[in-house]
Amino acid sequence: MTVINTPRPPATRSRIGRVLTYVLVIALALAIAVPVAWVLLASLKEKSEFFGSPWTLPEGLRLQNYVDAFTDAHMGQYFATSVFVTVLGLVLVLAVSVPAAYVIARYEFKGKGFVELLLLGGLFVNVNYIVVPIFLMLVDWDKALVDVFPGGFFLDNPSVLSLVYAATSIPFTIYLLTAYFRSIPVAYEEAASIDGASRFRIMTRIMLPMARPAITTVILFNFLAYWNDFIISLTLLPGEGKTVQVGLLNLFTAQKAAADYGRLYAGMVIVIVPVLIVYAFIQKRLIEGMASGGVKG
Amino acid sequence: MLACLLPALVLFAVFMVYPTVNVFRMSLYTWSGFSPDMKFVGLDNFRHLVDDDQFVRAFQNTVTLLVVVTVVTMGMGLFLAAIMTRQKLRSRNFLRFVLYIPNVLSVVVIAAVFSAIYDQNNGLLNSMLRLVSLDSWQQVWLGDQKVVLYSVGIAMVWQSLGYYMVLYMSSMSSIPEELYEASGLDGASASRQFFSLTMPLIWQNLRTSLTFFIMSAVNLSFVLVRAMTGGGPDSSSEVLLSYMYKQAYTNSSYGYGMAIGVVIFAFSFLVSLLMSRATKREPLQF
């Protein structure tokens, strides 16, 4: 659209192109910013303010919606569950993936090619396809253990949800970490081993600190995936305990039926704000990581 | 040292390999899930799919979304990336920040945002159309069978545009500036430069992004439909994965549901393969 074919003096031509470009880009930025800002504003509105034009500003800083969302709609409790599940998932995935990636990057062993190929294949298996068999498998395990845990153990268990998150992000995590470990020169490890450091010590004291950028990238992507997921947690936590996303979905259905939106928007803000804060801090690294890893969840 | 590999491999095998194998295995059975009688029926489930109008509809919807969303997002993403890298916009970093925001939001949030936008009476979209006196353009965005699929498509574009823009920007910014200067001296216009210089040089990146488009269209359409429309009205926005989910949980036909899963697997794999074949070119160096 900056294309203007009729010959013009270069200065005018580029000026018109520039103005058009600005208008277009700003329009797009507004199309993204306005709805998000609108949610923030609407979360401060009273019930009566939702009728009539949606463009009116809230009458004051009214925080009652947040109190209602946190307590009546249990969003506070769901928030705590989400934080727990996300943090535990991150700890688990790093605990198993970092050593595995290090071994794959640095050691030769039988069947290594097969293991790598299998993990690479795992990159293409989205959890959405396999959530049904995972659910059925957990149901089976619960049945098998019914004498020990009559109430069931594997379903409705936030720790198991974390484990599933961690397990399903192993291919991506190992893929990214292995590539990074391989880019670190072997000379550092050789030097350390001449100084008498054990293999374990080399991994924790030398490789880990050097791989910090890759580990940060992995944490960011997995944080977003775990925090934003709702299909897996909807399936694996069918009971009272929920994550914020499923809680928000319920709130969404309930408030729409009752035409009472304040609480819903407050709930949305509760879900959005942590992500936006993290994003604002790490956007540079996130975008760099995306460019190098190029993996979409 | 191999012990270090073990926990990761065990978790991966139990929660990814085994369930994936199970999708294929279960597609050959009829099974209501919780009852013990599981009957082997071979390829019967697949045969039924052909006669299942709802499945055909879900398939068509998935393909429509895949094509429309890919074309629109890719076109806009490329265009935006080109202006963001070629023209030194003053607020470039800020714009990139804003345009990437939807990509970090959850699908439930996006669904809720868009139902506020699409709301028939108090929605942002209809009230804006009233404001500019285009009343006749107002729609029941999520309630009209002809419109609903495209309403979902717009939400998908909204969500992923920033991602692809950043992806293309990163490969465009590595093209040396001299090439543009030289072709500019030869009198090439901005559009000519875009098609004859930028596009061929980022071709590999474009090809990779096509695979992302296929995977994300199948998955994102499912989660959005699940949260926004539930497949309605009258299954006019049903997509393959949401239909699979419905058969498995609502209808308790796990075998049949998994047959749909197998079809989605095969379909996305085949389309990726075909796309990759069709777009193959000699890589260009700069």
XYZ file of C-alpha atoms in Angstrom:
583
model
C 0.000 0.000 0.000
C 3.022 2.215 0.071
C 3.196 1.469 -3.605
C 2.550 4.517 -5.680
C 3.349 3.864 -9.284
C 2.893 7.232 -10.895
C 6.224 9.034 -10.967
C 6.432 11.817 -8.450
C 9.239 13.809 -6.992
C 10.897 11.401 -4.538
C 10.318 13.616 -1.499
C 6.527 13.790 -1.835
C 6.291 10.160 -2.751
C 8.093 8.991 0.318
C 6.174 11.418 2.525
C 2.782 10.132 1.388
C 4.000 6.574 1.754
C 5.243 7.349 5.209
C 1.984 8.915 6.347
C -0.029 5.986 4.966
C 2.288 3.572 6.696
C 1.909 5.353 9.991
C -1.868 5.465 9.705
C -2.039 1.760 8.952
C 0.364 0.632 11.641
C -1.261 2.847 14.244
C -4.717 1.567 13.281
C -3.519 -1.991 13.828
C -1.876 -1.128 17.128
C -5.151 0.480 18.229
C -7.114 -2.596 17.184
C -5.003 -4.504 19.681
C -4.603 -1.944 22.433
C -8.208 -0.687 22.576
C -9.896 -3.987 23.495
C -7.256 -4.731 26.117
C -7.495 -1.252 27.626
C -11.266 -1.499 27.440
C -11.221 -4.641 29.604
C -9.117 -2.820 32.203
C -11.568 0.098 32.281
C -14.672 -2.083 32.238
C -13.429 -3.961 35.283
C -14.053 -0.748 37.253
C -17.614 -0.250 36.085
C -20.769 -0.798 38.068
C -23.471 -3.114 36.834
C -25.669 -0.255 35.632
C -22.830 1.263 33.647
C -22.772 -1.701 31.275
C -26.010 -0.671 29.615
C -25.960 1.892 26.875
C -22.811 2.860 25.042
C -19.790 0.654 25.752
C -17.507 3.633 25.240
C -18.323 5.550 28.419
C -15.616 5.741 31.039
C -16.236 4.263 34.483
C -17.543 6.781 36.997
C -14.847 6.185 39.525
C -12.192 3.819 40.789
C -14.500 1.115 41.989
C -12.712 -1.961 43.226
C -15.718 -3.943 44.420
C -15.626 -6.072 41.252
C -12.169 -7.285 42.227
C -13.240 -8.151 45.735
C -16.173 -10.101 44.294
C -14.015 -11.863 41.722
C -11.398 -12.830 44.279
C -13.778 -14.093 46.949
C -17.238 -14.919 45.545
C -15.961 -16.225 42.228
C -13.001 -17.952 43.947
C -10.536 -16.386 41.526
C -8.089 -15.851 44.411
C -8.088 -19.553 45.186
C -7.763 -20.502 41.494
C -4.947 -18.005 41.181
C -3.056 -19.774 43.946
C -3.610 -23.134 42.209
C -2.312 -21.718 38.932
C 0.792 -20.288 40.580
C 1.467 -23.625 42.271
C 0.947 -25.670 39.097
C 3.050 -23.336 36.972
C 5.967 -23.130 39.388
C 6.025 -26.864 40.074
C 5.785 -27.594 36.348
C 8.773 -25.338 35.654
C 10.825 -26.925 38.427
C 10.024 -30.428 37.188
C 10.723 -29.752 33.536
C 14.084 -28.139 34.311
C 15.062 -30.867 36.779
C 14.637 -33.586 34.169
C 15.510 -31.711 30.973
C 18.742 -29.932 31.884
C 20.712 -33.107 32.723
C 19.168 -34.956 29.769
C 20.038 -32.164 27.350
C 23.580 -32.034 28.706
C 24.071 -35.765 28.213
C 22.662 -35.631 24.688
C 24.866 -32.672 23.806
C 28.103 -34.050 25.224
C 28.112 -37.855 25.398
C 28.076 -40.603 22.819
C 25.980 -43.638 23.698
C 24.141 -46.450 21.980
C 20.737 -45.470 20.644
C 21.451 -41.746 20.860
C 20.244 -41.150 17.337
C 16.974 -42.897 18.117
C 16.410 -40.912 21.306
C 17.032 -37.659 19.480
C 14.707 -38.619 16.657
C 11.975 -39.617 19.097
C 12.228 -36.307 20.952
C 12.197 -34.403 17.680
C 9.026 -36.243 16.706
C 7.568 -35.194 20.053
C 7.823 -31.570 18.935
C 5.049 -32.280 16.459
C 2.674 -33.947 18.890
C 0.462 -31.245 20.311
C -1.094 -32.004 23.667
C -4.540 -31.256 22.296
C -4.413 -34.503 20.322
C -3.449 -36.711 23.216
C -5.329 -35.153 26.103
C -8.099 -37.768 25.807
C -5.801 -40.819 26.156
C -3.930 -39.094 28.992
C -7.220 -38.543 30.787
C -8.271 -42.185 30.294
C -4.875 -43.391 31.476
C -5.211 -41.399 34.700
C -8.729 -42.757 35.183
C -7.286 -46.267 34.883
C -4.548 -45.549 37.398
C -7.121 -44.208 39.815
C -9.184 -47.371 39.385
C -6.160 -49.533 40.049
C -5.387 -47.653 43.236
C -8.948 -47.389 44.486
C -8.143 -49.405 47.636
C -5.321 -47.120 48.659
C -6.891 -43.820 47.561
C -10.677 -44.246 47.515
C -11.124 -40.637 46.459
C -8.782 -40.971 43.526
C -5.275 -39.641 43.338
C -4.270 -38.817 39.792
C -7.285 -36.838 38.654
C -8.033 -33.539 40.376
C -4.464 -33.402 41.578
C -2.630 -30.155 40.753
C 0.758 -31.861 41.162
C -0.156 -34.436 38.521
C -1.234 -31.587 36.249
C 2.221 -30.054 36.728
C 3.779 -33.387 35.857
C 1.763 -33.599 32.638
C 2.746 -30.033 31.727
C 6.394 -30.819 32.371
C 6.290 -34.113 30.457
C 4.628 -32.634 27.396
C 7.111 -29.761 27.168
C 10.166 -32.025 27.416
C 10.754 -32.251 23.637
C 10.790 -28.468 23.171
C 12.891 -27.872 26.278
C 15.509 -30.507 25.493
C 15.644 -29.395 21.865
C 16.429 -25.806 22.789
C 18.863 -26.635 25.606
C 20.778 -29.246 23.589
C 21.323 -26.780 20.780
C 22.627 -24.232 23.259
C 24.912 -26.653 25.118
C 26.436 -27.695 21.796
C 27.271 -24.071 21.020
C 29.407 -23.780 24.175
C 33.074 -24.646 23.431
C 34.285 -27.919 24.964
C 37.493 -26.169 26.067
C 35.819 -24.888 29.247
C 34.991 -28.404 30.389
C 38.408 -29.746 29.473
C 40.053 -27.028 31.508
C 37.833 -27.795 34.475
C 38.418 -31.510 34.259
C 42.209 -30.947 34.185
C 41.719 -28.953 37.380
C 40.105 -32.064 38.832
C 36.395 -31.167 38.699
C 33.933 -34.080 38.578
C 31.454 -34.424 35.724
C 28.607 -33.416 37.998
C 30.509 -30.385 39.168
C 31.285 -29.412 35.592
C 27.607 -29.554 34.723
C 26.336 -27.572 37.694
C 29.171 -25.078 38.084
C 30.276 -24.443 34.518
C 27.653 -25.441 31.980
C 24.583 -24.308 33.897
C 25.709 -20.720 34.462
C 26.835 -20.480 30.851
C 23.526 -21.770 29.581
C 21.584 -19.210 31.560
C 20.190 -17.379 28.487
C 18.787 -20.610 27.049
C 17.364 -21.631 30.403
C 15.670 -18.248 30.779
C 14.137 -18.602 27.314
C 12.847 -22.056 28.175
C 11.354 -20.807 31.435
C 9.578 -17.955 29.673
C 8.012 -20.065 26.955
C 6.980 -22.777 29.368
C 5.631 -20.204 31.836
C 3.340 -18.810 29.143
C 2.286 -22.298 28.040
C 1.480 -23.519 31.568
C -0.166 -20.337 32.789
C -2.302 -19.916 29.660
C -3.323 -23.545 29.203
C -6.928 -24.378 29.743
C -7.725 -27.545 27.796
C -5.469 -29.839 29.845
C -6.436 -28.364 33.176
C -10.110 -28.441 32.180
C -9.744 -32.164 31.527
C -7.471 -33.220 34.370
C -9.039 -31.107 37.132
C -12.740 -31.863 36.684
C -13.611 -31.217 40.343
C -13.754 -28.129 42.532
C -10.105 -27.169 42.283
C -9.420 -25.189 39.129
C -6.777 -23.090 37.453
C -7.467 -19.413 36.733
C -8.177 -20.095 33.067
C -10.899 -22.654 33.757
C -12.228 -20.470 36.561
C -12.405 -17.580 34.140
C -14.213 -19.698 31.572
C -16.843 -20.599 34.171
C -17.146 -16.987 35.246
C -17.518 -16.070 31.589
C -20.442 -18.466 31.108
C -22.119 -17.520 34.393
C -21.802 -13.744 34.067
C -22.977 -13.727 30.488
C -26.130 -15.529 31.486
C -26.683 -13.112 34.351
C -25.723 -10.058 32.248
C -23.438 -8.994 35.086
C -20.082 -8.213 33.566
C -18.090 -6.345 36.227
C -16.825 -9.430 37.961
C -15.941 -11.084 34.659
C -13.762 -8.166 33.588
C -12.121 -8.046 36.992
C -11.436 -11.776 36.607
C -9.906 -11.174 33.202
C -7.619 -8.495 34.598
C -6.514 -10.908 37.321
C -5.538 -13.423 34.631
C -3.936 -10.908 32.242
C -1.874 -8.770 34.597
C 0.768 -11.327 35.671
C 1.376 -12.237 32.032
C 1.627 -8.608 30.944
C 4.059 -7.804 33.749
C 6.273 -10.751 32.848
C 6.021 -9.843 29.174
C 6.951 -6.211 29.766
C 10.087 -7.254 31.612
C 11.269 -9.928 29.259
C 9.940 -8.928 25.847
C 13.386 -8.485 24.368
C 14.550 -11.911 25.416
C 11.233 -13.488 24.433
C 11.483 -12.128 20.919
C 15.140 -13.120 20.582
C 14.339 -16.588 21.866
C 11.493 -16.888 19.428
C 13.718 -15.894 16.539
C 16.330 -18.487 17.453
C 14.078 -21.325 18.566
C 11.173 -20.605 16.292
C 8.826 -22.963 18.079
C 5.162 -22.215 18.526
C 3.055 -23.950 21.134
C 25.781 -40.504 33.141
C 22.960 -42.177 31.239
C 20.935 -42.099 34.438
C 20.587 -38.373 33.821
C 18.583 -39.151 30.740
C 16.248 -41.595 32.379
C 13.693 -39.369 34.183
C 13.100 -37.268 31.080
C 12.694 -40.320 28.879
C 10.342 -42.061 31.304
C 8.088 -39.006 31.580
C 8.172 -38.517 27.837
C 7.315 -42.170 27.182
C 4.471 -42.308 29.715
C 2.771 -38.988 28.928
C 3.534 -38.547 25.244
C 4.601 -41.715 23.420
C 2.106 -44.054 25.060
C -0.919 -41.721 24.671
C 0.034 -41.042 21.052
C 0.194 -44.767 20.298
C -3.107 -45.128 22.127
C -4.819 -42.617 19.847
C -4.068 -44.913 16.921
C -4.937 -48.091 18.772
C -8.250 -46.812 20.151
C -9.355 -45.603 16.740
C -9.822 -49.269 15.814
C -12.265 -49.988 18.632
C -15.707 -48.966 19.713
C -15.649 -48.068 23.341
C -17.739 -45.871 25.580
C -14.792 -45.137 27.811
C -15.658 -46.371 31.254
C -17.347 -49.686 30.529
C -15.093 -52.703 30.164
C -16.452 -53.832 26.795
C -14.122 -52.604 24.150
C -14.826 -54.074 20.746
C -12.352 -54.305 17.909
C -13.986 -53.007 14.730
C -11.012 -52.446 12.459
C -11.472 -49.500 10.156
C -15.214 -49.182 10.753
C -14.824 -45.882 12.604
C -13.105 -44.391 9.602
C -15.783 -45.679 7.274
C -18.455 -43.984 9.373
C -16.628 -40.683 9.198
C -17.338 -40.327 5.495
C -21.098 -40.462 6.080
C -21.004 -38.227 9.121
C -22.280 -34.820 8.002
C -21.047 -33.148 11.159
C -17.558 -34.488 10.624
C -17.529 -33.344 7.002
C -18.675 -29.933 8.157
C -15.972 -29.770 10.829
C -13.409 -30.766 8.235
C -14.555 -28.069 5.817
C -14.519 -25.478 8.581
C -10.989 -26.444 9.580
C -9.776 -26.198 5.999
C -11.515 -22.843 5.485
C -9.959 -21.425 8.636
C -6.585 -22.860 7.728
C -6.598 -21.221 4.298
C -8.180 -17.879 5.215
C -6.218 -17.317 8.408
C -2.918 -18.358 6.827
C -3.351 -16.103 3.791
C -4.487 -13.073 5.794
C -1.988 -13.431 8.639
C 0.923 -14.196 6.371
C 0.128 -11.308 4.013
C -0.351 -8.800 6.800
C 2.599 -10.148 8.782
C 4.938 -9.853 5.804
C 3.722 -6.396 4.931
C 4.057 -5.146 8.490
C 7.459 -6.735 8.930
C 8.631 -5.108 5.706
C 7.588 -1.623 6.796
C 8.885 -2.110 10.294
C 12.333 -3.127 9.040
C 12.596 -1.022 5.870
C 11.142 2.248 7.064
C 12.699 3.454 10.236
C 9.508 4.133 12.137
C 10.131 6.248 15.181
C 8.028 4.183 17.565
C 9.087 0.840 16.154
C 9.913 -0.895 19.408
C 6.731 0.273 21.054
C 4.628 -0.931 18.117
C 6.332 -4.286 18.175
C 5.601 -4.518 21.892
C 1.902 -3.763 21.392
C 1.401 -6.003 18.370
C 2.926 -8.974 20.184
C 0.664 -8.652 23.252
C -2.166 -10.929 21.992
C 0.353 -13.728 21.652
C 0.967 -13.821 25.391
C -2.720 -13.736 26.324
C -4.589 -16.947 27.023
C -7.291 -18.206 24.721
C -9.948 -17.806 27.405
C -9.036 -14.142 27.716
C -9.125 -13.720 23.951
C -12.498 -15.435 23.811
C -13.825 -13.092 26.497
C -12.327 -10.017 24.809
C -13.907 -10.980 21.515
C -17.286 -11.656 22.984
C -17.134 -8.095 24.312
C -16.209 -6.913 20.834
C -18.830 -9.011 19.066
C -21.673 -8.547 21.554
C -24.842 -7.903 19.625
C -26.142 -4.919 21.582
C -23.341 -3.482 23.674
C -20.387 -4.779 21.707
C -17.538 -2.547 20.598
C -17.845 -3.530 16.958
C -21.574 -2.931 16.467
C -21.521 0.286 18.452
C -18.618 1.537 16.385
C -20.512 0.750 13.198
C -23.474 2.715 14.579
C -21.156 5.566 15.363
C -19.980 5.832 11.770
C -23.538 5.267 10.450
C -22.858 1.875 8.914
C -25.803 0.408 10.798
C -26.553 -2.059 8.041
C -23.169 -3.717 8.553
C -24.087 -4.705 12.087
C -24.184 -8.436 12.659
C -24.878 -11.034 15.257
C -21.203 -11.896 14.924
C -21.226 -15.127 16.878
C -24.838 -16.110 16.332
C -25.096 -16.094 12.571
C -24.243 -19.379 10.852
C -22.732 -17.639 7.839
C -20.616 -15.203 9.809
C -19.486 -17.085 12.893
C -16.583 -18.958 11.305
C -15.057 -15.730 10.027
C -15.579 -14.071 13.399
C -13.493 -16.864 14.897
C -10.983 -16.408 12.074
C -10.581 -12.717 12.884
C -9.829 -13.599 16.490
C -7.184 -16.050 15.257
C -5.551 -13.402 13.080
C -5.683 -10.937 15.970
C -3.959 -13.453 18.209
C -1.133 -14.508 15.914
C -0.345 -11.509 13.695
C 2.291 -10.122 16.051
C 4.021 -13.482 16.310
C 4.482 -13.868 12.575
C 5.427 -10.222 12.168
C 8.263 -10.662 14.669
C 9.281 -13.937 13.037
C 9.556 -12.321 9.609
C 11.181 -9.194 11.018
C 13.990 -11.239 12.493
C 14.903 -12.791 9.167
C 14.381 -9.571 7.201
C 16.654 -7.583 9.459
C 19.557 -9.869 8.593
C 19.428 -8.915 4.905
C 22.360 -6.567 4.208
C 21.407 -2.951 3.623
C 23.740 -2.664 0.575
C 21.414 -4.864 -1.469
C 18.610 -2.366 -0.998
C 20.856 0.572 -1.713
C 22.121 -1.004 -4.909
C 18.678 -1.915 -6.182
C 17.402 1.522 -5.174
C 20.072 3.119 -7.329
C 18.955 0.899 -10.187
C 15.509 2.427 -9.780
C 13.640 -0.430 -8.077
C 10.509 0.735 -6.243
C 9.743 -0.345 -2.696
C 7.264 -2.953 -3.911
C 9.728 -4.263 -6.486
C 12.358 -4.562 -3.783
C 9.910 -6.430 -1.602
C 9.002 -9.047 -4.202
C 12.370 -9.445 -5.935
C 14.690 -9.046 -2.991
C 13.082 -9.513 0.394
C 10.769 -12.422 -0.443
C 13.367 -14.683 -2.112
C 15.883 -13.994 0.631
C 13.547 -14.976 3.464
C 11.995 -17.875 1.545
C 13.256 -20.584 3.930
C 11.776 -18.693 6.854
C 8.438 -18.448 5.027
C 8.430 -22.187 4.415
C 9.017 -22.977 8.061
C 6.257 -20.612 9.076
C 3.817 -22.518 6.864
C 4.251 -25.559 9.109
C 3.568 -23.365 12.147
C 0.430 -22.083 10.449
C -0.918 -25.577 9.891
C -0.245 -26.741 13.436
C -1.455 -23.576 15.085
C -4.595 -23.246 12.934
C -5.694 -26.746 13.905
C -4.986 -26.184 17.595
C -5.878 -22.544 18.061
C -9.173 -22.889 16.225
C -10.071 -25.696 18.615
C -9.348 -23.839 21.841
C -10.992 -20.660 20.562
C -14.092 -22.509 19.409
C -14.227 -24.397 22.693
C -14.183 -21.138 24.668
C -16.103 -18.844 22.319
C -18.891 -20.693 20.550
C -18.838 -24.307 21.718
C -19.070 -25.171 18.014
C -22.407 -23.435 17.559
C -24.752 -22.176 16.349
C -25.881 -25.549 15.033
C -22.290 -26.780 14.627
C -21.523 -24.060 12.073
C -18.228 -23.288 13.797
C -17.286 -26.848 14.709
C -13.673 -27.733 13.878
C -11.964 -31.126 13.800
C -10.499 -31.122 17.292
C -13.628 -29.731 18.907
C -15.647 -32.448 17.208
C -13.198 -35.062 18.425
C -13.521 -33.696 21.952
C -17.299 -33.727 21.692
C -17.403 -37.338 20.490
C -15.034 -38.434 23.242
C -16.483 -36.666 26.262
C -20.026 -35.631 25.450
C -20.950 -38.610 23.334
C -18.666 -41.124 25.095
C -17.551 -42.581 21.769
C -13.872 -42.709 22.516
C -12.972 -44.970 19.601
C -14.799 -42.787 17.118
C -13.269 -39.650 18.624
C -9.791 -41.089 18.310
C -10.442 -41.969 14.668
C -11.039 -38.251 14.154
C -7.755 -37.620 15.960
C -5.940 -39.938 13.557
C -7.469 -38.116 10.591
C -6.250 -34.770 11.988
C -2.754 -36.200 12.483
C -2.621 -37.550 8.945
C -4.172 -34.437 7.478
C -1.784 -31.949 9.107
C 1.187 -34.157 8.337
C 0.231 -34.520 4.679
C -0.520 -30.839 4.200
C 2.815 -29.884 5.791
C 4.607 -32.317 3.521
C 2.835 -31.068 0.400
C 3.433 -27.428 1.283
C 7.073 -28.092 1.923
C 7.405 -29.921 -1.429
C 5.531 -27.236 -3.337
C 7.560 -24.366 -1.922
C 10.975 -25.960 -2.316
C 13.539 -23.691 -3.988
C 17.271 -23.435 -4.156
C 18.305 -21.528 -1.056
C 19.626 -18.074 -1.892
C 22.641 -16.607 -0.214
C 23.422 -13.024 0.481
